[in-house]
Coordinates of C-alpha atoms and ligand atoms in Angstrom, one line a residue:
X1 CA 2.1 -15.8 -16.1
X2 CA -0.6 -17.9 -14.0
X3 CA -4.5 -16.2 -14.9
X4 CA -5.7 -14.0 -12.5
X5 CA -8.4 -16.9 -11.6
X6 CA -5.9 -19.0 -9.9
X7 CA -5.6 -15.9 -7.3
X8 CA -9.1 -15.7 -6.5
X9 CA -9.0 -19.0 -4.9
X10 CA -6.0 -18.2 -2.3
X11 CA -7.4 -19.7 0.9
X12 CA -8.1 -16.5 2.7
X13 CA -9.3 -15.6 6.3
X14 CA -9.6 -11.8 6.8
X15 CA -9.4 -10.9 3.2
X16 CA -11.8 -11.5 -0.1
X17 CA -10.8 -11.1 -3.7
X18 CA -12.7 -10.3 -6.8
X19 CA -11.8 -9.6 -10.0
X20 CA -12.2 -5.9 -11.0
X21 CA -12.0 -6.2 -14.7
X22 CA -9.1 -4.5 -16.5
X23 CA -6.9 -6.6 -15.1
X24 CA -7.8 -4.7 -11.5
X25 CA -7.6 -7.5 -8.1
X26 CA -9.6 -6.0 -5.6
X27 CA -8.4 -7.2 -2.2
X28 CA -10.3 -6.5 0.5
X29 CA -9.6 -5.9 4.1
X30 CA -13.3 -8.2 5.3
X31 CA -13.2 -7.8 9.3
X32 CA -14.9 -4.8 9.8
X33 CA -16.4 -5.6 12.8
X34 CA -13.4 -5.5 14.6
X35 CA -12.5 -2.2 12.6
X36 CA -10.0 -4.8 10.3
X37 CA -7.9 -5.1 13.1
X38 CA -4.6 -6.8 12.0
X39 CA -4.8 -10.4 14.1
X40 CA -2.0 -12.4 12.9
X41 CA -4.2 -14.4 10.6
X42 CA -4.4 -11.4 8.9
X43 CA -1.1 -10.7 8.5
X44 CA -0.5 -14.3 7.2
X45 CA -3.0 -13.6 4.6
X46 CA -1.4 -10.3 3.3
X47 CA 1.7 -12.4 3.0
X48 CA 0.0 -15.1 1.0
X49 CA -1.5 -12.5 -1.4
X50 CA 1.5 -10.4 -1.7
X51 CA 3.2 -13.4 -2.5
X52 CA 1.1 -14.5 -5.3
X53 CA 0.1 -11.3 -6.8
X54 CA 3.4 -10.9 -9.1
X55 CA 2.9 -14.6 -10.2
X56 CA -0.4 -13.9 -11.9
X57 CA -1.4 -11.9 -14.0
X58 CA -2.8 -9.2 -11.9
X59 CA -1.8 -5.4 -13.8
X60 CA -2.9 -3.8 -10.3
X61 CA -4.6 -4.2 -6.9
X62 CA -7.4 -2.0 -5.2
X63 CA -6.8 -2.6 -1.5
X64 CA -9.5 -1.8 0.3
X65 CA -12.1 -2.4 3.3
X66 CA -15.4 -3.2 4.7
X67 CA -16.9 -1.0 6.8
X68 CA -16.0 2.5 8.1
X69 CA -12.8 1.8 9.0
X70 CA -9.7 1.4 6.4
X71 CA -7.7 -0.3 9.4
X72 CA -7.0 0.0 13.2
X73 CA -3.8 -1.7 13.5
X74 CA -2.2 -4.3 15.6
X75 CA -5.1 -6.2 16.8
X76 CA -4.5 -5.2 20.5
X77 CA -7.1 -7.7 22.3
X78 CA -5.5 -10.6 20.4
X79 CA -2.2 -9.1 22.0
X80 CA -3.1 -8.7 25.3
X81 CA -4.7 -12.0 25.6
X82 CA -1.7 -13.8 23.8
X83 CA 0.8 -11.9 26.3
X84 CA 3.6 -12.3 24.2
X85 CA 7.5 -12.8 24.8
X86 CA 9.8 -10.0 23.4
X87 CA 11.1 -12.6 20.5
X88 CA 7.5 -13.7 20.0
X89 CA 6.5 -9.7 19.4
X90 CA 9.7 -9.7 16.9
X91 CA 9.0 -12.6 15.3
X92 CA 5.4 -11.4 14.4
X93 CA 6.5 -7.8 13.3
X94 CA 9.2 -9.6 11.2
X95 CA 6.0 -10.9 9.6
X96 CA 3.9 -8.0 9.2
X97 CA 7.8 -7.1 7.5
X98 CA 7.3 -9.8 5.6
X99 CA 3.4 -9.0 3.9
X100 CA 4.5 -5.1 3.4
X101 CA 8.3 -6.0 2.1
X102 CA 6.3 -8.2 -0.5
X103 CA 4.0 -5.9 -1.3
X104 CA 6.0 -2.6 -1.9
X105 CA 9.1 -4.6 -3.9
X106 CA 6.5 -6.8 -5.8
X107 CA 6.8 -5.2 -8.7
X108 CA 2.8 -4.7 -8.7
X109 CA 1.3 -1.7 -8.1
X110 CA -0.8 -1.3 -5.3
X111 CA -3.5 1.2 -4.6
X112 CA -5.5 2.0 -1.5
X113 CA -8.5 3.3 -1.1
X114 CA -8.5 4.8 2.7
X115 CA -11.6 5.7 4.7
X116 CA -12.0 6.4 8.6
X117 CA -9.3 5.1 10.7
X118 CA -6.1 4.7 9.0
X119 CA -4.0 4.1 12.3
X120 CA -0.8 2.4 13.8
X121 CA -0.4 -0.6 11.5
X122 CA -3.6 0.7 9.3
X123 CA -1.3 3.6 8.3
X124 CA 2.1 1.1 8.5
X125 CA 0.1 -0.9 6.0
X126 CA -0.9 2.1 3.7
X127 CA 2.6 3.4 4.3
X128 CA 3.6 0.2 2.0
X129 CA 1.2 1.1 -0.7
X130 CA 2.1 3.0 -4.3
X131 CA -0.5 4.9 -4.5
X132 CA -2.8 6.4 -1.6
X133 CA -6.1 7.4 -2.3
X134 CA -8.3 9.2 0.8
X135 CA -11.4 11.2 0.8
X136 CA -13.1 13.3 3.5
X137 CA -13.7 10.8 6.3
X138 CA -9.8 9.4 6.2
X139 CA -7.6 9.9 9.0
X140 CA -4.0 9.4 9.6
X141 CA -2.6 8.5 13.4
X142 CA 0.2 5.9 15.4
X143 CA -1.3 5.7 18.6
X144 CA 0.6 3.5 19.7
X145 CA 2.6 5.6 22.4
X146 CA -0.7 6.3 24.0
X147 CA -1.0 2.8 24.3
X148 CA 2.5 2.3 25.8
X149 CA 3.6 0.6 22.4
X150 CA 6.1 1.0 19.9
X151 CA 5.2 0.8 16.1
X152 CA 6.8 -2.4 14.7
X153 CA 5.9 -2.7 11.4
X154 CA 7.5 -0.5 9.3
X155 CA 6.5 3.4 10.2
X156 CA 9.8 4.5 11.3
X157 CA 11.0 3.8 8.0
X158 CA 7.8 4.6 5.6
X159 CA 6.3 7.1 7.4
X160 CA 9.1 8.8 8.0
X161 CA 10.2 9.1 4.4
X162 CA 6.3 10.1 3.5
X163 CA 5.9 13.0 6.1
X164 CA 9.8 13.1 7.6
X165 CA 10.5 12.3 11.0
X166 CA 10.1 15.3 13.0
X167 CA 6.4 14.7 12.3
X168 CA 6.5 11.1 12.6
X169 CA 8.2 11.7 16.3
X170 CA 5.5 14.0 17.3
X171 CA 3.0 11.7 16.2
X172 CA 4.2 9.0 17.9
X173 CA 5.1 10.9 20.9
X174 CA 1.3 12.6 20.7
X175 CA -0.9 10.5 19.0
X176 CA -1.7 13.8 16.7
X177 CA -4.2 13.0 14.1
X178 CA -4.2 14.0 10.5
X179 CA -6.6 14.4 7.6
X180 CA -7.9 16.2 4.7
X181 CA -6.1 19.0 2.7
X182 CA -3.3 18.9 5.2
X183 CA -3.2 15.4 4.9
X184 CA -2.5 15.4 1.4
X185 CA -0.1 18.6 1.4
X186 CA 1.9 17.0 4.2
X187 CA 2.4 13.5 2.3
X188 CA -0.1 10.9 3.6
X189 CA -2.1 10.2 0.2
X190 CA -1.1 11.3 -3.2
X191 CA -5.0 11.7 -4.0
X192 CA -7.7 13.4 -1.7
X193 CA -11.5 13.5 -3.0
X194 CA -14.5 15.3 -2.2
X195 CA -16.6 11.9 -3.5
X196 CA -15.3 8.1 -2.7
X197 CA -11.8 7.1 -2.0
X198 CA -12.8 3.6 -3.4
X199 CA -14.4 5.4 -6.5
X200 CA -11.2 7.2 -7.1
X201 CA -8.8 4.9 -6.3
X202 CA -10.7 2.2 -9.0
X203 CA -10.0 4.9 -11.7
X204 CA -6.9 5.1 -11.1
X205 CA -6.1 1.5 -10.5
X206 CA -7.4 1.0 -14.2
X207 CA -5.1 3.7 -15.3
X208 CA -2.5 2.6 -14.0
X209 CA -3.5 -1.1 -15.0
X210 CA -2.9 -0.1 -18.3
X211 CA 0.8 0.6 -18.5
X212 CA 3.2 -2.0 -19.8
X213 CA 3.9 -4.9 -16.9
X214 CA 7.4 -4.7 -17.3
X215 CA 7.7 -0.4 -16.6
X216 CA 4.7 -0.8 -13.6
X217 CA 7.6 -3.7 -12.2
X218 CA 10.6 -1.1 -12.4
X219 CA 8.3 1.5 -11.3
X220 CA 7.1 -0.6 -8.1
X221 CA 10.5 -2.1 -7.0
X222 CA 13.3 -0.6 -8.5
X223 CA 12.3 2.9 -7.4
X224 CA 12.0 1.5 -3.5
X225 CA 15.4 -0.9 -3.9
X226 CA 17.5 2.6 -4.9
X227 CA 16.3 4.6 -2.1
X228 CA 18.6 1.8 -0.5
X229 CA 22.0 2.6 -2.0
X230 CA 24.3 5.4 -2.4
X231 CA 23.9 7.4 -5.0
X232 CA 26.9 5.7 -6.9
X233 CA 25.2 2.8 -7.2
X234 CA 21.5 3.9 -7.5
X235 CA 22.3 5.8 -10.5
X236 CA 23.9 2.6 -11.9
X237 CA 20.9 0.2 -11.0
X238 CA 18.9 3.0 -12.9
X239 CA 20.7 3.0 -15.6
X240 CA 20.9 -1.1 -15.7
X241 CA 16.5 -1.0 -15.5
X242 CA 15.8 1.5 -17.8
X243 CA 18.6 -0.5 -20.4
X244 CA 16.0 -3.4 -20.2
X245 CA 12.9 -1.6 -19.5
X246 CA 13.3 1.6 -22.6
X247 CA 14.2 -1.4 -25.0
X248 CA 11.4 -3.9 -24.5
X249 CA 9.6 -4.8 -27.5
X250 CA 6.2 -3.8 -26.5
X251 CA 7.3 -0.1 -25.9
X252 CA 7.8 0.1 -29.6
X253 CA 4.0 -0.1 -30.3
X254 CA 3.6 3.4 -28.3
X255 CA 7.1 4.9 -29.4
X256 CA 5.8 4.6 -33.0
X257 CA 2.6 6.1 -32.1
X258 CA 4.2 8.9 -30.9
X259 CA 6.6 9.2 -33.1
X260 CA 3.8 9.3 -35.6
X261 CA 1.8 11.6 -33.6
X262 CA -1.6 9.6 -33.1
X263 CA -0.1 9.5 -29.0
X264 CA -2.0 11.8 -26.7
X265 CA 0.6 14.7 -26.0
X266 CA 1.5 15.5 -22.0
X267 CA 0.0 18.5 -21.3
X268 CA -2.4 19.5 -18.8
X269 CA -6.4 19.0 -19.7
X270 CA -7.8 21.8 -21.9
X271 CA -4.5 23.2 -23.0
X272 CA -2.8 22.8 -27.1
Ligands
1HE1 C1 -10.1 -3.7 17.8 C2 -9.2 -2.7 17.4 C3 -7.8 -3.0 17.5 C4 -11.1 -1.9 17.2 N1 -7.5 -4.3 18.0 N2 -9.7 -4.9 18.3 N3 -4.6 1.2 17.0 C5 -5.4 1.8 17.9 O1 -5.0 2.2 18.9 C6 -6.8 1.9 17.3 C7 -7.8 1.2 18.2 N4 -9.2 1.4 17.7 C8 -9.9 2.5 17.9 O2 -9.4 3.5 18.4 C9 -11.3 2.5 17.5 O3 -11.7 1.1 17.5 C10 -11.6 3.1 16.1 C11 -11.5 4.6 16.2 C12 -10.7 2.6 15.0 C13 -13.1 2.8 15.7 O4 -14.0 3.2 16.8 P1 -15.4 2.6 16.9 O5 -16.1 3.3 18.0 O6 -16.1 2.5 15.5 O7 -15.3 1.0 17.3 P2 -14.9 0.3 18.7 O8 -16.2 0.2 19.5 O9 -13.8 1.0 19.3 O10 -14.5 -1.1 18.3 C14 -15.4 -2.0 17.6 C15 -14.8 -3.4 17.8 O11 -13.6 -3.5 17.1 C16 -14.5 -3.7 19.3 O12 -14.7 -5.1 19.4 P3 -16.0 -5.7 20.2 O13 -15.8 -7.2 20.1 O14 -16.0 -5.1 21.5 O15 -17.2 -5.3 19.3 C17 -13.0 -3.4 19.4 O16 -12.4 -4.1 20.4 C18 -12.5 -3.8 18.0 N5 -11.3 -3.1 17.7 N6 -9.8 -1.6 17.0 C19 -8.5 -5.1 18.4 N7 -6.8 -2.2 17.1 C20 3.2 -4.0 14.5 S1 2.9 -3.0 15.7 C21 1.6 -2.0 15.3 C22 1.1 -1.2 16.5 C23 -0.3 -0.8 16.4 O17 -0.9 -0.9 15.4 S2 -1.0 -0.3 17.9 C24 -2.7 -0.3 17.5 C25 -3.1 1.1 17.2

């Protein structure tokens, strides 16, 4: 596995990457004067980094954004002013497939931290994400039938199978916005704070940053490539991951700890 220094040098246009320590990437979304829009350069970029990320050794990524805004979607001035052909359109959204198929199957977990506007491809793009961290000022819409669009990459399949698609019709047929407790109950974020999403989402990037590589890869593509089968066979890839995952070497370090009882038990905080 490449260092995590060979990432930080990607040659990047609408994102910038640091190291967060514990083996944390922090990508971020850096065009927040157009409310990090999605241009196609950005999209090339996503798929650049998403490419990378599982060849180095990167235990997690904090995806995150400048500005107010975690993202406003298709860049729509770019699209106007590019007046696209229908196989052009396809050929870009196959793309923006592309960046989010690599990043959801890459085996590398993935956290966002969401503020302001998560909307049409901003919430297609969170959509792709493990974990989904928002606080007070996040909010989830697809405005796109406003705009006499169609979403294209990806919420018909991941927003529907966060929120289900009676929701995700009425959203697209409304533009009905989203956010806070509902938010959260309904299945936009896994994590809503009264503080900073980015604060939040850090701690639990390093958390999750400090599970064994090879579980955080089972965890981060196997669990997305079942939801593909039939149940026949989903229970049989299972099986065939957790036969190579439950038996790797490194898991014996925390089986014996357990087994010896110096590992922290799972209860909830406060309770013996
Ligand atoms: C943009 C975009 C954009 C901002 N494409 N340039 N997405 C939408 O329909 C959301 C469109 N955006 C908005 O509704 C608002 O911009 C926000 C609520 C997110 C933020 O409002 P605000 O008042 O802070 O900013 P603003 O004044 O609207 O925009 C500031 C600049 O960002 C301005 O550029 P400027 O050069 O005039 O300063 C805007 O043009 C620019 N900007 N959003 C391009 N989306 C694969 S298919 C996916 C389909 C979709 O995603 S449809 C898009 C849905």
């Amino acid at each position: 596995m490449k260092p995590m220094d060979g990432i930080l040098g990607l040659p990047l246009d609408r994102l910038t990457l640091a190291d967060g320590g514990e083996g944390v990437l922090v990508a971020t979304l850096s065009r927040p004067e157009k409310r990090n829009a999605l241009d196609a350069t950005a999209i090339e970029d996503l798929v650049r980094l998403f490419d990378a990320v599982p060849r180095h050794d990167v235990r997690a990524v904090l995806l995150r954004a400048e500005g107010e805004h975690f993202c406003a979607g298709l860049d729509l001035v770019e699209h106007h002013g590019a007046d696209r052909a229908p196989h052009e359109f396809m050929q870009l959204c196959l793309r923006w497939h592309e960046a989010f198929n690599k990043l959801e199957y890459g085996g590398v977990p993935v956290i966002a931290a969401l503020k302001g506007a998560v909307v049409g491809g901003g919430l297609e793009l969170a959509s792709s994400v493990h974990i989904r961290v928002a606080d007070a000022t996040t909010y989830f819409a697809l405005p796109e039938g406003q705009r006499g669009l169609f979403t294209g990459g990806g919420a018909t399949i991941r927003v529907a199978a966060m929120i289900g698609r009676p929701r995700l019709v009425d959203m697209m047929l409304t533009g009905r916005i989203y956010k806070g407790r509902e938010a959260l109950e309904l299945g936009f974020c896994q994590y809503l704070t009264e503080g900073s999403s980015e604060d939040l989402a850090m701690d639990v990037a390093r958390k999750v940053a400090a599970n064994l590589p090879l579980t955080n890869f089972a965890i981060c593509s196997a669990v997305s490539h079942v939801q593909n089968m039939s149940a026949l066979d989903a229970s049989y890839a299972e099986a065939a991951v957790a036969g190579i995952v439950n038996t790797q070497p490194l898991a014996r370090e925390r089986l014996a700890a357990f087994a010896n009882k110096t590992a922290a038990r799972t209860r909830p905080e406060g309770e013996s």
